[in-house]
CSV table of C-alpha atoms and ligand atoms in Angstrom, one decimal:
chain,number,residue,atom,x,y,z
A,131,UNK,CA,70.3,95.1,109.2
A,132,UNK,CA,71.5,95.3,105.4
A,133,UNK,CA,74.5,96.8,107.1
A,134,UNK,CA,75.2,94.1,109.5
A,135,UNK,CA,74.7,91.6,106.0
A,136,UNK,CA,77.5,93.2,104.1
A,137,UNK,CA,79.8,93.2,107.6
A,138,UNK,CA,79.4,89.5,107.6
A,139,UNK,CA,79.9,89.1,104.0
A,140,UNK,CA,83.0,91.2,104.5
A,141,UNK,CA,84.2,89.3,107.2
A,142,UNK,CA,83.7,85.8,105.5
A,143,UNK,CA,85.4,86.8,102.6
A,144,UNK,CA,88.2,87.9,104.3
A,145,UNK,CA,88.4,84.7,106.3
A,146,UNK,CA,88.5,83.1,102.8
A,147,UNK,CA,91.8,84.7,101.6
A,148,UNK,CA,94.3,82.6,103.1
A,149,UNK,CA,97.2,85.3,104.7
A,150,UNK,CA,100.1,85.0,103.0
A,151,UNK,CA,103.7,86.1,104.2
A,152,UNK,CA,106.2,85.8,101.9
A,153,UNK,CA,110.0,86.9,102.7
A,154,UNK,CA,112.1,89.1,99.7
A,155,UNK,CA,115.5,88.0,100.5
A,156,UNK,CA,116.5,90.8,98.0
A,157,UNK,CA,120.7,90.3,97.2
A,158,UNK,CA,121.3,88.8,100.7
A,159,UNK,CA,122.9,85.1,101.6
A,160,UNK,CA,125.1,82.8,99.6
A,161,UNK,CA,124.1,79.3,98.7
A,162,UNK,CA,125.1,77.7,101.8
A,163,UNK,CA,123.6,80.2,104.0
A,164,UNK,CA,120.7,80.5,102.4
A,165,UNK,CA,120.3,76.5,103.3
A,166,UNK,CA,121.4,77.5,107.1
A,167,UNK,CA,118.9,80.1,107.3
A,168,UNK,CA,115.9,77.8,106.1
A,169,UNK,CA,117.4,75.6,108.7
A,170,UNK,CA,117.3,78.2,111.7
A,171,UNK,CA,113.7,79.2,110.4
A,172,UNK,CA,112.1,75.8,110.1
A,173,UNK,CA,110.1,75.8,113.5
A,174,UNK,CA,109.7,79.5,113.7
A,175,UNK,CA,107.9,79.5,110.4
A,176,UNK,CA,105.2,76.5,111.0
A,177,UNK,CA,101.7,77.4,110.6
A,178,UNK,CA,99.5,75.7,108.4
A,179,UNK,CA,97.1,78.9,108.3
A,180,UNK,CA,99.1,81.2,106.6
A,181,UNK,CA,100.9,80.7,103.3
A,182,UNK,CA,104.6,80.9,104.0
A,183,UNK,CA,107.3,81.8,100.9
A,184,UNK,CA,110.7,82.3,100.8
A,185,UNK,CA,111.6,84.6,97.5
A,186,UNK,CA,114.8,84.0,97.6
A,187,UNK,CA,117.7,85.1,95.0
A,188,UNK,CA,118.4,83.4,92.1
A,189,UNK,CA,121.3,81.5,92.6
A,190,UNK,CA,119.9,80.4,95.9
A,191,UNK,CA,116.9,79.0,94.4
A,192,UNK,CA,117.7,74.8,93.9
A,193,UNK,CA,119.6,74.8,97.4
A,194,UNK,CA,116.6,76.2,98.9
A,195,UNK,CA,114.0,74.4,97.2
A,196,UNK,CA,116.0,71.0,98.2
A,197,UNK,CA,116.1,72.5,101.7
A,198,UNK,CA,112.4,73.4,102.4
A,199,UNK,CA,111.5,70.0,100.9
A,200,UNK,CA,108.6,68.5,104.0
A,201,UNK,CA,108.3,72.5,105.5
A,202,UNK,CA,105.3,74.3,104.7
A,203,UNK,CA,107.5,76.7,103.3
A,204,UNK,CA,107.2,77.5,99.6
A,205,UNK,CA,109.7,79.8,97.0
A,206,UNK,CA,109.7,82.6,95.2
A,207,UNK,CA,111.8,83.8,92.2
A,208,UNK,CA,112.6,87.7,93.2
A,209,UNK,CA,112.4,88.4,89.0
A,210,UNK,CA,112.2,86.8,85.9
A,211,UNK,CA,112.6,87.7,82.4
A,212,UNK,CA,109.3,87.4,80.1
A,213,UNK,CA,110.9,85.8,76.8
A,214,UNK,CA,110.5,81.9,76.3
A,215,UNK,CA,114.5,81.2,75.7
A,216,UNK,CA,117.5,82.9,73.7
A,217,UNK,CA,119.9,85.3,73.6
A,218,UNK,CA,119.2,87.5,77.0
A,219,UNK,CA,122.7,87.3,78.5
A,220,UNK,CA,122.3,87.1,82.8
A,221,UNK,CA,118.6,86.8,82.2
A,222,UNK,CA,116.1,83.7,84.0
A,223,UNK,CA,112.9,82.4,82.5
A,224,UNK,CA,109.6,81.5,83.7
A,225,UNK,CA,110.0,77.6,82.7
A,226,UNK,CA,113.4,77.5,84.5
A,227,UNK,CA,112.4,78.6,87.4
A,228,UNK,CA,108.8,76.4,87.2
A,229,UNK,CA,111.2,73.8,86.8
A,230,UNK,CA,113.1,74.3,89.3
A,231,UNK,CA,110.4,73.6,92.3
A,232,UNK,CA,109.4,77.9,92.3
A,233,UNK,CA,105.8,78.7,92.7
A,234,UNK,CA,105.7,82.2,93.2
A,235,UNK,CA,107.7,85.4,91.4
A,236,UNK,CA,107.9,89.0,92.6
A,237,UNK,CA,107.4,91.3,89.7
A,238,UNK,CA,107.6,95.0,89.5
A,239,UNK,CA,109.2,95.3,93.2
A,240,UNK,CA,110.4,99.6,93.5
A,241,UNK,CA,113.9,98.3,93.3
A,242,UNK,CA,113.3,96.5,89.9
A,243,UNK,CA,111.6,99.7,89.2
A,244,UNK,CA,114.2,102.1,89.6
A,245,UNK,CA,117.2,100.4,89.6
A,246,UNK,CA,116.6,98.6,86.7
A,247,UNK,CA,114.5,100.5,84.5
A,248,UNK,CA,111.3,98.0,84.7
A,249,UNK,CA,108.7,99.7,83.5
A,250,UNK,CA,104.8,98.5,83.2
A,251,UNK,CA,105.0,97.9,79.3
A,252,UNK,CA,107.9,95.3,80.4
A,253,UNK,CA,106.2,94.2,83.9
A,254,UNK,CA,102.8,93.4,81.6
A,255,UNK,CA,104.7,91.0,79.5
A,256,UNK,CA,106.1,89.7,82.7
A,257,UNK,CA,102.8,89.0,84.2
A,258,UNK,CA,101.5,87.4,81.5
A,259,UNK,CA,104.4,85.4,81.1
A,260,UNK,CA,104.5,84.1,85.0
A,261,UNK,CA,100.7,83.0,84.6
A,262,UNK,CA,101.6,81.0,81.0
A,263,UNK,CA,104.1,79.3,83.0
A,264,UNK,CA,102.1,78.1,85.8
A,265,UNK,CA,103.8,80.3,88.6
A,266,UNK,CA,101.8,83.0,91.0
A,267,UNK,CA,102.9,86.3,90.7
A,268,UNK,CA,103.4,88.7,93.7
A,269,UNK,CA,102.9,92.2,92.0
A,270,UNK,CA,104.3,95.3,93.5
A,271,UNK,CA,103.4,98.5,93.6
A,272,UNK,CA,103.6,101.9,95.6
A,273,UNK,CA,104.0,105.4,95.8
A,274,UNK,CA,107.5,107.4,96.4
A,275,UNK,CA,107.4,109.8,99.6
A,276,UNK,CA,106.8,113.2,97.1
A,277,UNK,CA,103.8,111.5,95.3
A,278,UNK,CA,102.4,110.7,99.1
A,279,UNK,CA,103.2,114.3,99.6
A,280,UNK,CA,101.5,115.9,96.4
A,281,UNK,CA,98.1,113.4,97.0
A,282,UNK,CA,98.6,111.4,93.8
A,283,UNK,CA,99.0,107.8,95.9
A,284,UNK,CA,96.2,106.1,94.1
A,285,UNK,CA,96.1,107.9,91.0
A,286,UNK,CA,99.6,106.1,90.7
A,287,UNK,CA,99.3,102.8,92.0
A,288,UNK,CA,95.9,102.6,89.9
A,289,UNK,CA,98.0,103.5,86.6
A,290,UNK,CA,100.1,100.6,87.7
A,291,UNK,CA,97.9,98.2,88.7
A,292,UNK,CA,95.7,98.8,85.3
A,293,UNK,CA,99.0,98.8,83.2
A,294,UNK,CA,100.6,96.1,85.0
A,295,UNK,CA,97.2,94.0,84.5
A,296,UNK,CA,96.1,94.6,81.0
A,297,UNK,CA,95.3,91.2,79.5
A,298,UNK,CA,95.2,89.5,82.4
A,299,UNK,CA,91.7,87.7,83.4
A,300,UNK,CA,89.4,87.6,86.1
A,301,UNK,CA,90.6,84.1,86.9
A,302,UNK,CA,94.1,84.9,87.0
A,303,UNK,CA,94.0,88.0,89.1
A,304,UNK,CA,92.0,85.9,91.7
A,305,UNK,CA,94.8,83.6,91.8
A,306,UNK,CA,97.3,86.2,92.2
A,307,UNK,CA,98.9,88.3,95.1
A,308,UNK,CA,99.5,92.0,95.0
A,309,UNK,CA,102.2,93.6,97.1
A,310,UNK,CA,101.2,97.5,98.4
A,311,UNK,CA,104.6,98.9,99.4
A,312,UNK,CA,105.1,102.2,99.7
A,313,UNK,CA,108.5,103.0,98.9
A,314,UNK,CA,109.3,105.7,101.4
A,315,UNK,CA,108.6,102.8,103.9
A,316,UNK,CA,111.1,100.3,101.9
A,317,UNK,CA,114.4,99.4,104.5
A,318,UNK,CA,113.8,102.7,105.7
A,319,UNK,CA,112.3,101.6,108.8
A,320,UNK,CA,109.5,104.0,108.6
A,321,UNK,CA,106.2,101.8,108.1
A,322,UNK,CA,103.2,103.1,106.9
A,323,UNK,CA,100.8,102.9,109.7
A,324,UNK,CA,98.1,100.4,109.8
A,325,UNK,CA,95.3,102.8,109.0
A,326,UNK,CA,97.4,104.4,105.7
A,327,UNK,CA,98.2,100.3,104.9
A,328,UNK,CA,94.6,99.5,104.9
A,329,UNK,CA,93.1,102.9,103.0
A,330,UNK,CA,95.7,102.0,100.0
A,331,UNK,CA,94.6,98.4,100.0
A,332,UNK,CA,91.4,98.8,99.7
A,333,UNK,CA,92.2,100.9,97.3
A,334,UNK,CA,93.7,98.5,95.5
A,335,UNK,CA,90.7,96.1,96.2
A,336,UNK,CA,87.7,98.6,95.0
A,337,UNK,CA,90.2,99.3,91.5
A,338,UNK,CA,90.4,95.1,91.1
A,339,UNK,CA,86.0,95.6,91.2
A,340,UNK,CA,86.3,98.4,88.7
A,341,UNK,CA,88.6,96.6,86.4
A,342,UNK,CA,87.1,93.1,86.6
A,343,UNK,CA,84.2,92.7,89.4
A,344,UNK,CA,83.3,92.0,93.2
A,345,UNK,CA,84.0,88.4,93.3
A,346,UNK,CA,87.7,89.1,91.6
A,347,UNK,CA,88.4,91.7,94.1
A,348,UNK,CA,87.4,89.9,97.4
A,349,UNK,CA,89.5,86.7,96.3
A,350,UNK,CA,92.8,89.1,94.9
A,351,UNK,CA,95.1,88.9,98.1
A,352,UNK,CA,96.6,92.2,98.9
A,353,UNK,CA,100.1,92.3,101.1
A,354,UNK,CA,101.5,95.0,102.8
A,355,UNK,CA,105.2,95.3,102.7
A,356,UNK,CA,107.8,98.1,104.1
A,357,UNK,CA,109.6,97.9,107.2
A,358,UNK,CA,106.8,95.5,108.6
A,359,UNK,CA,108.6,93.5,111.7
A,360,UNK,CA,107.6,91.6,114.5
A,361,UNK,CA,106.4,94.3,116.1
A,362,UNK,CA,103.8,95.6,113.8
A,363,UNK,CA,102.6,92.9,112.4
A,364,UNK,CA,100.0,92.0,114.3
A,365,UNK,CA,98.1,95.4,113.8
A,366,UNK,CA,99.1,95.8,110.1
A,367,UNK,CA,97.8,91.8,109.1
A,368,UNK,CA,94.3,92.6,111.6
A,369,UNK,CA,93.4,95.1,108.8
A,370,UNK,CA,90.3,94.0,106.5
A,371,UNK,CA,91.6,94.4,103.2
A,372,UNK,CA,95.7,93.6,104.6
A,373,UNK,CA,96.0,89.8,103.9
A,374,UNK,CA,100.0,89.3,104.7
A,375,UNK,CA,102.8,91.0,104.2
A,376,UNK,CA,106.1,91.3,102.2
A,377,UNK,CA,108.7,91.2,104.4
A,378,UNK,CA,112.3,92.5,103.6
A,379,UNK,CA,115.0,93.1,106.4
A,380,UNK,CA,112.7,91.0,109.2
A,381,UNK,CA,112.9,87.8,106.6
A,382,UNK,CA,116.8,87.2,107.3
A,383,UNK,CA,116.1,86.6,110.9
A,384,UNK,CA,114.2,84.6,113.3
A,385,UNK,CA,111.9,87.7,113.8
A,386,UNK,CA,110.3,86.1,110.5
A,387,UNK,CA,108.4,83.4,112.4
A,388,UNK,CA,107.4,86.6,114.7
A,389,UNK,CA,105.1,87.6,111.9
A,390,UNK,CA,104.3,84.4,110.0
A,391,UNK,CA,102.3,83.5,113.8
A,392,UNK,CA,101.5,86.8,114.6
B,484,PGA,P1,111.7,95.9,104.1
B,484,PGA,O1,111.5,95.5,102.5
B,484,PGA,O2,110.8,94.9,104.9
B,484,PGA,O3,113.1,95.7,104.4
B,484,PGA,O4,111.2,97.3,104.2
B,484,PGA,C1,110.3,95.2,102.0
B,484,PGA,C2,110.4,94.9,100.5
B,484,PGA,O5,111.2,95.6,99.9
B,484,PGA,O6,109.8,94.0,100.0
């Protein structure tokens, strides 16, 4: 019986995270495509169940904001920087981008990561930063394919997530949206399948209840992203503790709307 309680409870307060499917357009489409893309989207993509963002690049942003403008499509930054103003040549603040029409901002994607050097000292500031401002950050973390190999997956998105997090509240990780996306599975068309998806995510979840408590961790919403398509979908976004994805190559094309309805 007490079993068949806490299945219900689990159920409900899944049904109470609204899915969310966001698109990371990464360095892809010009100004004026980005307008024609939001354009060949705008039917595919309706659904007022699911929580629908573009995260779109930088330059891209106004155009596409002016664009999605009676959709229930919202955007996302793809980075910020975490200083107020100044003298951070090519960088982007929090309060332009706010003012700009952006709700949501990816921080700490693998790219970022390793590309660029980010590391959780910087991505803390960041987070704290996106919350001052008033936009939703998507947080990202994951293991590389050797640190799958050597068993060390949530010894190493727990160091993450407790770095990335430190000095954020209860209140403000309930608002906010974590991205699981293991980086062997990034454009590599290799997705993790659902069942490894859903073990790290809960993962996730049960950390969120250790750092803060059960109410934060069953309203945190937890995406899967990495190679998911229009074909896995479906099973990836049925898992319990999966509640949407972060979508990559499949956002460019109509296949989007695939997921966004699957
Ligand atoms: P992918 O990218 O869907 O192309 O694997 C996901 C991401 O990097 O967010």
């Amino acid at each position: 019986m007490a079993v068949e309680h806490a299945g219900c409870f689990e159920m409900e307060e899944k049904m109470a995270r609204k899915k969310i499917i966001a698109g990371n357009w990464k360095m892809n489409k010009t100004p004026s495509e980005a307008v024609a893309l939001v354009e060949e989207l705008k039917d595919l993509v309706k659904n007022d169940e699911v929580a629908v963002v573009y995260c779109v690049p930088a330059i891209d942003i106004v155009p596409v904001v002016e664009a999605v403008k009676g959709t229930n499509v919202e955007v996302g930054a793809e980075n910020m920087y975490f200083e107020e103003s100044g003298a951070y040549t090519g960088e982007i603040s929090a309060a332009m981008l706010v003012d700009a029409g952006v709700k949501y901002v990816i921080l700490g994607h693998s790219e970022r990561r390793d590309y660029f050097k980010e590391d959780d000292c910087l991505l803390n500031k960041k987070v704290k930063k996106a919350f001052e401002a008033g936009l939703t950050p998507i947080l990202c973390c994951g293991e590389s394919l050797e640190q799958r190999e050597l068993g060390v997956t949530m010894d190493w998105i727990r160091l993450q997530i407790k770095s990335d997090l430190s000095g954020i509240t209860a209140d403000q990780v309930k608002a906010m949206v974590i991205a699981y996306e293991p980086i062997w599975a990034i454009g590599t068309g290799k997705t993790a399948t659902a069942d490894q998806a859903q073990e790290v995510c809960k993962g996730i979840r049960d950390c969120i209840a250790e750092m803060y408590d059960a109410a934060t961790a069953d309203a945190v919403r937890i995406q899967y992203g990495g190679s998911m398509n229009a074909g896995n979908a479906a099973e990836l976004l049925s898992k319990p503790d999966i509640d949407g994805g972060l979508i990559g190559g499949a956002s460019l094309k109509p296949d989007f709307g695939k997921i966004v309805n699957a």
